[in-house]
mmCIF file with all atom_site columns, C-alpha atoms in Angstrom:
data_model
loop_
_atom_site.group_PDB
_atom_site.id
_atom_site.type_symbol
_atom_site.label_atom_id
_atom_site.label_alt_id
_atom_site.label_comp_id
_atom_site.label_asym_id
_atom_site.label_entity_id
_atom_site.label_seq_id
_atom_site.pdbx_PDB_ins_code
_atom_site.Cartn_x
_atom_site.Cartn_y
_atom_site.Cartn_z
_atom_site.occupancy
_atom_site.B_iso_or_equiv
_atom_site.pdbx_formal_charge
_atom_site.auth_seq_id
_atom_site.auth_comp_id
_atom_site.auth_asym_id
_atom_site.auth_atom_id
_atom_site.pdbx_PDB_model_num
ATOM 1   C CA . GLY A 1 1   ? -39.437 115.640 187.645 1.00 69.00 ? 248 GLY A CA 1
ATOM 2   C CA . LYS A 1 2   ? -42.351 117.153 185.844 1.00 82.00 ? 249 LYS A CA 1
ATOM 3   C CA . PRO A 1 3   ? -42.409 117.067 182.013 1.00 82.00 ? 250 PRO A CA 1
ATOM 4   C CA . ASP A 1 4   ? -41.419 120.750 181.702 1.00 87.00 ? 251 ASP A CA 1
ATOM 5   C CA . GLU A 1 5   ? -38.529 120.239 184.174 1.00 83.00 ? 252 GLU A CA 1
ATOM 6   C CA . ARG A 1 6   ? -37.283 117.183 182.227 1.00 77.00 ? 253 ARG A CA 1
ATOM 7   C CA . LYS A 1 7   ? -37.486 119.135 178.966 1.00 79.00 ? 254 LYS A CA 1
ATOM 8   C CA . LEU A 1 8   ? -35.370 121.913 180.477 1.00 82.00 ? 255 LEU A CA 1
ATOM 9   C CA . ILE A 1 9   ? -32.773 119.355 181.606 1.00 76.00 ? 256 ILE A CA 1
ATOM 10  C CA . ARG A 1 10  ? -32.787 117.662 178.176 1.00 74.00 ? 257 ARG A CA 1
ATOM 11  C CA . ASP A 1 11  ? -32.398 121.013 176.401 1.00 77.00 ? 258 ASP A CA 1
ATOM 12  C CA . THR A 1 12  ? -29.633 122.362 178.666 1.00 76.00 ? 259 THR A CA 1
ATOM 13  C CA . ARG A 1 13  ? -27.685 119.934 180.811 1.00 72.00 ? 260 ARG A CA 1
ATOM 14  C CA . LEU A 1 14  ? -27.881 116.910 178.518 1.00 71.00 ? 261 LEU A CA 1
ATOM 15  C CA . VAL A 1 15  ? -26.715 118.973 175.563 1.00 69.00 ? 262 VAL A CA 1
ATOM 16  C CA . ASP A 1 16  ? -23.364 119.927 177.063 1.00 69.00 ? 263 ASP A CA 1
ATOM 17  C CA . MET A 1 17  ? -23.124 117.092 179.631 1.00 68.00 ? 264 MET A CA 1
ATOM 18  C CA . ARG A 1 18  ? -22.774 119.472 182.594 1.00 64.00 ? 265 ARG A CA 1
ATOM 19  C CA . PHE A 1 19  ? -22.906 116.748 185.244 1.00 67.00 ? 266 PHE A CA 1
ATOM 20  C CA . ASN A 1 20  ? -20.846 113.860 186.574 1.00 69.00 ? 267 ASN A CA 1
ATOM 21  C CA . VAL A 1 21  ? -23.667 111.550 187.590 1.00 75.00 ? 268 VAL A CA 1
ATOM 22  C CA . MET A 1 22  ? -27.201 111.220 186.385 1.00 76.00 ? 269 MET A CA 1
ATOM 23  C CA . LEU A 1 23  ? -29.777 109.287 188.402 1.00 78.00 ? 270 LEU A CA 1
ATOM 24  C CA . THR A 1 24  ? -32.982 108.409 186.661 1.00 79.00 ? 271 THR A CA 1
ATOM 25  C CA . HIS A 1 25  ? -35.874 105.999 186.790 1.00 80.00 ? 272 HIS A CA 1
ATOM 26  C CA . TYR A 1 26  ? -36.636 103.137 184.413 1.00 83.00 ? 273 TYR A CA 1
ATOM 27  C CA . ASP A 1 27  ? -39.661 104.922 182.992 1.00 84.00 ? 274 ASP A CA 1
ATOM 28  C CA . MET A 1 28  ? -37.566 108.030 182.335 1.00 82.00 ? 275 MET A CA 1
ATOM 29  C CA . ILE A 1 29  ? -34.977 105.992 180.446 1.00 85.00 ? 276 ILE A CA 1
ATOM 30  C CA . ILE A 1 30  ? -37.685 104.835 178.075 1.00 86.00 ? 277 ILE A CA 1
ATOM 31  C CA . ARG A 1 31  ? -39.345 108.250 177.910 1.00 83.00 ? 278 ARG A CA 1
ATOM 32  C CA . ASP A 1 32  ? -36.143 110.269 177.448 1.00 82.00 ? 279 ASP A CA 1
ATOM 33  C CA . LYS A 1 33  ? -34.129 107.727 175.459 1.00 84.00 ? 280 LYS A CA 1
ATOM 34  C CA . THR A 1 34  ? -33.829 109.976 172.399 1.00 83.00 ? 281 THR A CA 1
ATOM 35  C CA . ALA A 1 35  ? -31.917 112.563 174.435 1.00 80.00 ? 282 ALA A CA 1
ATOM 36  C CA . LEU A 1 36  ? -30.001 110.039 176.551 1.00 82.00 ? 283 LEU A CA 1
ATOM 37  C CA . ILE A 1 37  ? -28.695 107.805 173.758 1.00 82.00 ? 284 ILE A CA 1
ATOM 38  C CA . LYS A 1 38  ? -26.900 110.707 172.085 1.00 81.00 ? 285 LYS A CA 1
ATOM 39  C CA . HIS A 1 39  ? -24.100 110.446 174.646 1.00 81.00 ? 286 HIS A CA 1
ATOM 40  C CA . ARG A 1 40  ? -21.362 107.924 175.224 1.00 82.00 ? 287 ARG A CA 1
ATOM 41  C CA . TRP A 1 41  ? -21.645 107.087 178.906 1.00 85.00 ? 288 TRP A CA 1
ATOM 42  C CA . THR A 1 42  ? -18.710 105.811 180.917 1.00 87.00 ? 289 THR A CA 1
ATOM 43  C CA . TYR A 1 43  ? -20.886 103.730 183.259 1.00 87.00 ? 290 TYR A CA 1
ATOM 44  C CA . ILE A 1 44  ? -24.430 102.523 183.276 1.00 87.00 ? 291 ILE A CA 1
ATOM 45  C CA . ILE A 1 45  ? -25.268 101.282 186.748 1.00 88.00 ? 292 ILE A CA 1
ATOM 46  C CA . VAL A 1 46  ? -28.668 99.661  187.042 1.00 88.00 ? 293 VAL A CA 1
ATOM 47  C CA . ASP A 1 47  ? -30.202 99.240  190.475 1.00 87.00 ? 294 ASP A CA 1
ATOM 48  C CA . GLU A 1 48  ? -32.805 96.494  190.761 1.00 85.00 ? 295 GLU A CA 1
ATOM 49  C CA . GLY A 1 49  ? -30.899 94.830  187.916 1.00 84.00 ? 296 GLY A CA 1
ATOM 50  C CA . HIS A 1 50  ? -33.124 91.773  188.054 1.00 83.00 ? 297 HIS A CA 1
ATOM 51  C CA . ARG A 1 51  ? -35.646 93.901  186.140 1.00 84.00 ? 298 ARG A CA 1
ATOM 52  C CA . LEU A 1 52  ? -33.483 93.234  183.074 1.00 85.00 ? 299 LEU A CA 1
ATOM 53  C CA . LYS A 1 53  ? -33.781 89.450  183.305 1.00 83.00 ? 300 LYS A CA 1
ATOM 54  C CA . ASN A 1 54  ? -36.227 89.435  180.398 1.00 82.00 ? 301 ASN A CA 1
ATOM 55  C CA . LYS A 1 55  ? -33.994 90.171  177.406 1.00 81.00 ? 302 LYS A CA 1
ATOM 56  C CA . ASP A 1 56  ? -37.060 91.003  175.305 1.00 82.00 ? 303 ASP A CA 1
ATOM 57  C CA . SER A 1 57  ? -38.346 93.735  177.624 1.00 85.00 ? 304 SER A CA 1
ATOM 58  C CA . LYS A 1 58  ? -38.381 97.306  176.345 1.00 87.00 ? 305 LYS A CA 1
ATOM 59  C CA . LEU A 1 59  ? -36.042 98.467  179.115 1.00 87.00 ? 306 LEU A CA 1
ATOM 60  C CA . ALA A 1 60  ? -33.483 95.698  178.479 1.00 86.00 ? 307 ALA A CA 1
ATOM 61  C CA . ASP A 1 61  ? -33.590 96.390  174.749 1.00 86.00 ? 308 ASP A CA 1
ATOM 62  C CA . VAL A 1 62  ? -33.058 100.139 175.182 1.00 86.00 ? 309 VAL A CA 1
ATOM 63  C CA . LEU A 1 63  ? -30.200 99.759  177.682 1.00 86.00 ? 310 LEU A CA 1
ATOM 64  C CA . GLN A 1 64  ? -28.495 96.895  175.844 1.00 84.00 ? 311 GLN A CA 1
ATOM 65  C CA . ASN A 1 65  ? -28.834 98.069  172.261 1.00 82.00 ? 312 ASN A CA 1
ATOM 66  C CA . MET A 1 66  ? -29.255 101.844 172.259 1.00 80.00 ? 313 MET A CA 1
ATOM 67  C CA . PHE A 1 67  ? -26.975 103.147 175.015 1.00 81.00 ? 314 PHE A CA 1
ATOM 68  C CA . SER A 1 68  ? -23.290 103.445 174.281 1.00 83.00 ? 315 SER A CA 1
ATOM 69  C CA . CYS A 1 69  ? -21.122 102.952 177.368 1.00 85.00 ? 316 CYS A CA 1
ATOM 70  C CA . ARG A 1 70  ? -17.766 101.559 178.434 1.00 87.00 ? 317 ARG A CA 1
ATOM 71  C CA . PHE A 1 71  ? -18.883 99.703  181.555 1.00 89.00 ? 318 PHE A CA 1
ATOM 72  C CA . ARG A 1 72  ? -22.111 98.205  182.855 1.00 89.00 ? 319 ARG A CA 1
ATOM 73  C CA . LEU A 1 73  ? -22.937 97.189  186.383 1.00 89.00 ? 320 LEU A CA 1
ATOM 74  C CA . LEU A 1 74  ? -26.054 95.554  187.790 1.00 87.00 ? 321 LEU A CA 1
ATOM 75  C CA . LEU A 1 75  ? -27.064 95.798  191.429 1.00 86.00 ? 322 LEU A CA 1
ATOM 76  C CA . THR A 1 76  ? -29.721 93.484  192.769 1.00 81.00 ? 323 THR A CA 1
ATOM 77  C CA . GLY A 1 77  ? -30.756 91.986  196.049 1.00 76.00 ? 324 GLY A CA 1
ATOM 78  C CA . THR A 1 78  ? -32.748 89.286  194.297 1.00 72.00 ? 325 THR A CA 1
ATOM 79  C CA . PRO A 1 79  ? -31.066 85.884  194.395 1.00 65.00 ? 326 PRO A CA 1
ATOM 80  C CA . ILE A 1 80  ? -30.601 83.841  191.259 1.00 67.00 ? 327 ILE A CA 1
ATOM 81  C CA . GLN A 1 81  ? -33.580 81.565  191.021 1.00 65.00 ? 328 GLN A CA 1
ATOM 82  C CA . ASN A 1 82  ? -34.481 78.723  188.696 1.00 68.00 ? 329 ASN A CA 1
ATOM 83  C CA . ASN A 1 83  ? -33.957 80.115  185.230 1.00 85.00 ? 330 ASN A CA 1
ATOM 84  C CA . LEU A 1 84  ? -30.637 79.767  183.433 1.00 92.00 ? 331 LEU A CA 1
ATOM 85  C CA . GLN A 1 85  ? -31.876 81.982  180.584 1.00 90.00 ? 332 GLN A CA 1
ATOM 86  C CA . GLU A 1 86  ? -32.342 84.813  183.079 1.00 88.00 ? 333 GLU A CA 1
ATOM 87  C CA . LEU A 1 87  ? -28.799 84.247  184.345 1.00 90.00 ? 334 LEU A CA 1
ATOM 88  C CA . HIS A 1 88  ? -27.558 84.419  180.752 1.00 92.00 ? 335 HIS A CA 1
ATOM 89  C CA . THR A 1 89  ? -29.460 87.652  180.130 1.00 89.00 ? 336 THR A CA 1
ATOM 90  C CA . LEU A 1 90  ? -28.050 89.376  183.223 1.00 89.00 ? 337 LEU A CA 1
ATOM 91  C CA . VAL A 1 91  ? -24.472 88.244  182.566 1.00 91.00 ? 338 VAL A CA 1
ATOM 92  C CA . ASP A 1 92  ? -24.832 89.189  178.897 1.00 91.00 ? 339 ASP A CA 1
ATOM 93  C CA . PHE A 1 93  ? -25.941 92.693  179.858 1.00 89.00 ? 340 PHE A CA 1
ATOM 94  C CA . VAL A 1 94  ? -22.742 93.397  181.782 1.00 90.00 ? 341 VAL A CA 1
ATOM 95  C CA . ASN A 1 95  ? -20.375 91.347  179.622 1.00 91.00 ? 342 ASN A CA 1
ATOM 96  C CA . GLU A 1 96  ? -21.858 90.765  176.195 1.00 89.00 ? 343 GLU A CA 1
ATOM 97  C CA . ASP A 1 97  ? -21.135 87.382  174.630 1.00 91.00 ? 344 ASP A CA 1
ATOM 98  C CA . LEU A 1 98  ? -19.154 86.111  177.634 1.00 95.00 ? 345 LEU A CA 1
ATOM 99  C CA . LEU A 1 99  ? -21.468 83.085  177.679 1.00 95.00 ? 346 LEU A CA 1
ATOM 100 C CA . GLY A 1 100 ? -22.162 83.129  173.943 1.00 95.00 ? 347 GLY A CA 1
ATOM 101 C CA . ASP A 1 101 ? -25.432 84.021  172.273 1.00 93.00 ? 348 ASP A CA 1
ATOM 102 C CA . ARG A 1 102 ? -28.673 82.431  173.484 1.00 92.00 ? 349 ARG A CA 1
ATOM 103 C CA . GLN A 1 103 ? -28.409 79.426  171.186 1.00 95.00 ? 350 GLN A CA 1
ATOM 104 C CA . THR A 1 104 ? -24.792 78.720  172.149 1.00 96.00 ? 351 THR A CA 1
ATOM 105 C CA . PHE A 1 105 ? -25.608 79.144  175.848 1.00 97.00 ? 352 PHE A CA 1
ATOM 106 C CA . ARG A 1 106 ? -28.539 76.718  175.593 1.00 96.00 ? 353 ARG A CA 1
ATOM 107 C CA . HIS A 1 107 ? -26.397 74.132  173.836 1.00 97.00 ? 354 HIS A CA 1
ATOM 108 C CA . GLU A 1 108 ? -23.224 74.436  175.923 1.00 97.00 ? 355 GLU A CA 1
ATOM 109 C CA . PHE A 1 109 ? -24.621 75.172  179.376 1.00 97.00 ? 356 PHE A CA 1
ATOM 110 C CA . GLU A 1 110 ? -28.373 75.055  179.894 1.00 96.00 ? 357 GLU A CA 1
ATOM 111 C CA . ARG A 1 111 ? -29.165 71.753  178.198 1.00 97.00 ? 358 ARG A CA 1
ATOM 112 C CA . PRO A 1 112 ? -26.492 69.645  179.971 1.00 98.00 ? 359 PRO A CA 1
ATOM 113 C CA . ILE A 1 113 ? -27.324 71.199  183.353 1.00 96.00 ? 360 ILE A CA 1
ATOM 114 C CA . LEU A 1 114 ? -31.062 70.610  182.981 1.00 96.00 ? 361 LEU A CA 1
ATOM 115 C CA . ILE A 1 115 ? -30.564 67.054  181.702 1.00 97.00 ? 362 ILE A CA 1
ATOM 116 C CA . SER A 1 116 ? -28.355 66.298  184.703 1.00 97.00 ? 363 SER A CA 1
ATOM 117 C CA . GLN A 1 117 ? -31.102 67.399  187.085 1.00 95.00 ? 364 GLN A CA 1
ATOM 118 C CA . ASP A 1 118 ? -33.748 65.125  185.595 1.00 96.00 ? 365 ASP A CA 1
ATOM 119 C CA . LYS A 1 119 ? -34.784 62.344  187.971 1.00 95.00 ? 366 LYS A CA 1
ATOM 120 C CA . ASN A 1 120 ? -33.970 59.775  185.235 1.00 97.00 ? 367 ASN A CA 1
ATOM 121 C CA . ALA A 1 121 ? -30.524 61.194  184.400 1.00 97.00 ? 368 ALA A CA 1
ATOM 122 C CA . THR A 1 122 ? -27.708 58.687  184.108 1.00 97.00 ? 369 THR A CA 1
ATOM 123 C CA . LEU A 1 123 ? -24.603 58.951  186.254 1.00 97.00 ? 370 LEU A CA 1
ATOM 124 C CA . ARG A 1 124 ? -22.684 60.204  183.201 1.00 97.00 ? 371 ARG A CA 1
ATOM 125 C CA . GLU A 1 125 ? -25.336 62.896  182.537 1.00 97.00 ? 372 GLU A CA 1
ATOM 126 C CA . ARG A 1 126 ? -25.142 63.978  186.177 1.00 97.00 ? 373 ARG A CA 1
ATOM 127 C CA . ASP A 1 127 ? -21.342 64.154  186.016 1.00 97.00 ? 374 ASP A CA 1
ATOM 128 C CA . VAL A 1 128 ? -21.426 66.125  182.760 1.00 97.00 ? 375 VAL A CA 1
ATOM 129 C CA . GLY A 1 129 ? -24.030 68.514  184.193 1.00 97.00 ? 376 GLY A CA 1
ATOM 130 C CA . ALA A 1 130 ? -21.943 69.096  187.319 1.00 97.00 ? 377 ALA A CA 1
ATOM 131 C CA . ALA A 1 131 ? -18.835 69.765  185.205 1.00 98.00 ? 378 ALA A CA 1
ATOM 132 C CA . VAL A 1 132 ? -20.740 72.176  182.947 1.00 97.00 ? 379 VAL A CA 1
ATOM 133 C CA . ALA A 1 133 ? -22.226 74.002  185.962 1.00 95.00 ? 380 ALA A CA 1
ATOM 134 C CA . ALA A 1 134 ? -18.715 74.344  187.415 1.00 96.00 ? 381 ALA A CA 1
ATOM 135 C CA . LYS A 1 135 ? -17.434 75.688  184.070 1.00 97.00 ? 382 LYS A CA 1
ATOM 136 C CA . LEU A 1 136 ? -20.324 78.162  183.971 1.00 95.00 ? 383 LEU A CA 1
ATOM 137 C CA . ARG A 1 137 ? -19.487 79.405  187.488 1.00 92.00 ? 384 ARG A CA 1
ATOM 138 C CA . ARG A 1 138 ? -15.786 79.775  186.612 1.00 94.00 ? 385 ARG A CA 1
ATOM 139 C CA . THR A 1 139 ? -16.658 81.719  183.468 1.00 95.00 ? 386 THR A CA 1
ATOM 140 C CA . TYR A 1 140 ? -18.835 84.380  185.072 1.00 91.00 ? 387 TYR A CA 1
ATOM 141 C CA . ALA A 1 141 ? -17.324 84.380  188.589 1.00 89.00 ? 388 ALA A CA 1
ATOM 142 C CA . PRO A 1 142 ? -14.830 87.208  187.897 1.00 89.00 ? 389 PRO A CA 1
ATOM 143 C CA . PHE A 1 143 ? -17.779 89.459  187.022 1.00 84.00 ? 390 PHE A CA 1
ATOM 144 C CA . PHE A 1 144 ? -20.174 88.442  189.776 1.00 83.00 ? 391 PHE A CA 1
ATOM 145 C CA . LEU A 1 145 ? -20.121 89.369  193.443 1.00 80.00 ? 392 LEU A CA 1
ATOM 146 C CA . ARG A 1 146 ? -22.369 87.129  195.467 1.00 73.00 ? 393 ARG A CA 1
ATOM 147 C CA . ARG A 1 147 ? -22.816 87.671  199.169 1.00 72.00 ? 394 ARG A CA 1
ATOM 148 C CA . GLU A 1 148 ? -24.556 85.237  201.428 1.00 70.00 ? 395 GLU A CA 1
ATOM 149 C CA . LYS A 1 149 ? -27.215 86.450  203.843 1.00 72.00 ? 396 LYS A CA 1
ATOM 150 C CA . ALA A 1 150 ? -24.848 85.724  206.749 1.00 76.00 ? 397 ALA A CA 1
ATOM 151 C CA . GLU A 1 151 ? -22.365 88.205  205.244 1.00 73.00 ? 398 GLU A CA 1
ATOM 152 C CA . VAL A 1 152 ? -25.017 90.914  204.973 1.00 70.00 ? 399 VAL A CA 1
ATOM 153 C CA . PHE A 1 153 ? -26.905 90.435  208.234 1.00 74.00 ? 400 PHE A CA 1
ATOM 154 C CA . ARG A 1 154 ? -25.264 90.000  211.598 1.00 63.00 ? 401 ARG A CA 1
ATOM 155 C CA . LYS A 1 155 ? -28.359 88.171  212.741 1.00 59.00 ? 402 LYS A CA 1
ATOM 156 C CA . ALA A 1 156 ? -31.071 86.405  210.798 1.00 55.00 ? 403 ALA A CA 1
ATOM 157 C CA . PRO A 1 157 ? -33.931 88.613  209.563 1.00 54.00 ? 404 PRO A CA 1
ATOM 158 C CA . ALA A 1 158 ? -37.291 88.398  211.293 1.00 59.00 ? 405 ALA A CA 1
ATOM 159 C CA . ALA A 1 159 ? -39.554 85.522  210.309 1.00 53.00 ? 406 ALA A CA 1
ATOM 160 C CA . GLY A 1 160 ? -41.217 86.061  206.968 1.00 49.00 ? 407 GLY A CA 1
ATOM 161 C CA . HIS A 1 161 ? -38.462 88.338  205.649 1.00 47.00 ? 408 HIS A CA 1
ATOM 162 C CA . GLY A 1 162 ? -36.018 85.726  204.379 1.00 44.00 ? 409 GLY A CA 1
ATOM 163 C CA . ALA A 1 163 ? -35.631 84.313  200.892 1.00 43.00 ? 410 ALA A CA 1
ATOM 164 C CA . GLY A 1 164 ? -37.001 80.909  199.945 1.00 40.00 ? 411 GLY A CA 1
ATOM 165 C CA . SER A 1 165 ? -34.774 77.906  200.392 1.00 39.00 ? 412 SER A CA 1
ATOM 166 C CA . GLY A 1 166 ? -35.530 76.221  197.065 1.00 41.00 ? 413 GLY A CA 1
ATOM 167 C CA . VAL A 1 167 ? -32.506 75.683  194.866 1.00 45.00 ? 414 VAL A CA 1
ATOM 168 C CA . GLY A 1 168 ? -33.199 75.563  191.165 1.00 51.00 ? 415 GLY A CA 1
ATOM 169 C CA . PRO A 1 169 ? -30.828 75.066  188.210 1.00 55.00 ? 416 PRO A CA 1
ATOM 170 C CA . ALA A 1 170 ? -29.617 78.678  188.044 1.00 56.00 ? 417 ALA A CA 1
ATOM 171 C CA . ALA A 1 171 ? -29.095 78.794  191.811 1.00 52.00 ? 418 ALA A CA 1
ATOM 172 C CA . ALA A 1 172 ? -27.189 75.524  191.645 1.00 51.00 ? 419 ALA A CA 1
ATOM 173 C CA . ALA A 1 173 ? -25.007 76.946  188.847 1.00 55.00 ? 420 ALA A CA 1
ATOM 174 C CA . ALA A 1 174 ? -24.437 80.111  190.922 1.00 54.00 ? 421 ALA A CA 1
ATOM 175 C CA . ALA A 1 175 ? -23.504 78.272  194.118 1.00 54.00 ? 422 ALA A CA 1
#
């Protein structure tokens, strides 16, 4: 809404929490964070959750560190691509420390997976990487619903509307 309408909402409805659901926009979260962070939310549901893949973004910081809530849920239609750090950030948003902090995640998961995908990797490095990727999938699988395009569409989308077919390290770990 307009600034005066948002102020009225902040000064009335947000004060006594006279609502069951609040829908807002990313920009409004940043703009109205002072009023919004005063409450303990039951759920924070973020549509277009892939926008939080950069842990250092202002939005990710505000939602992760300033909002108090019991449950977090990300919705996104964007497939996991090539970046294991982005996977870590998204999983960490909904289940903090499930995969460890960034340094632990790099050491335990990212490094062995990336080494295994190098063209000069030894058979042992490839086996270790595959085992680590499987462990990663098992760890976050209970918190991750992944649907294949065939499950969503009864027929293939028109040409030019499908996702790319490249499979990077994060996609391989998600498979």
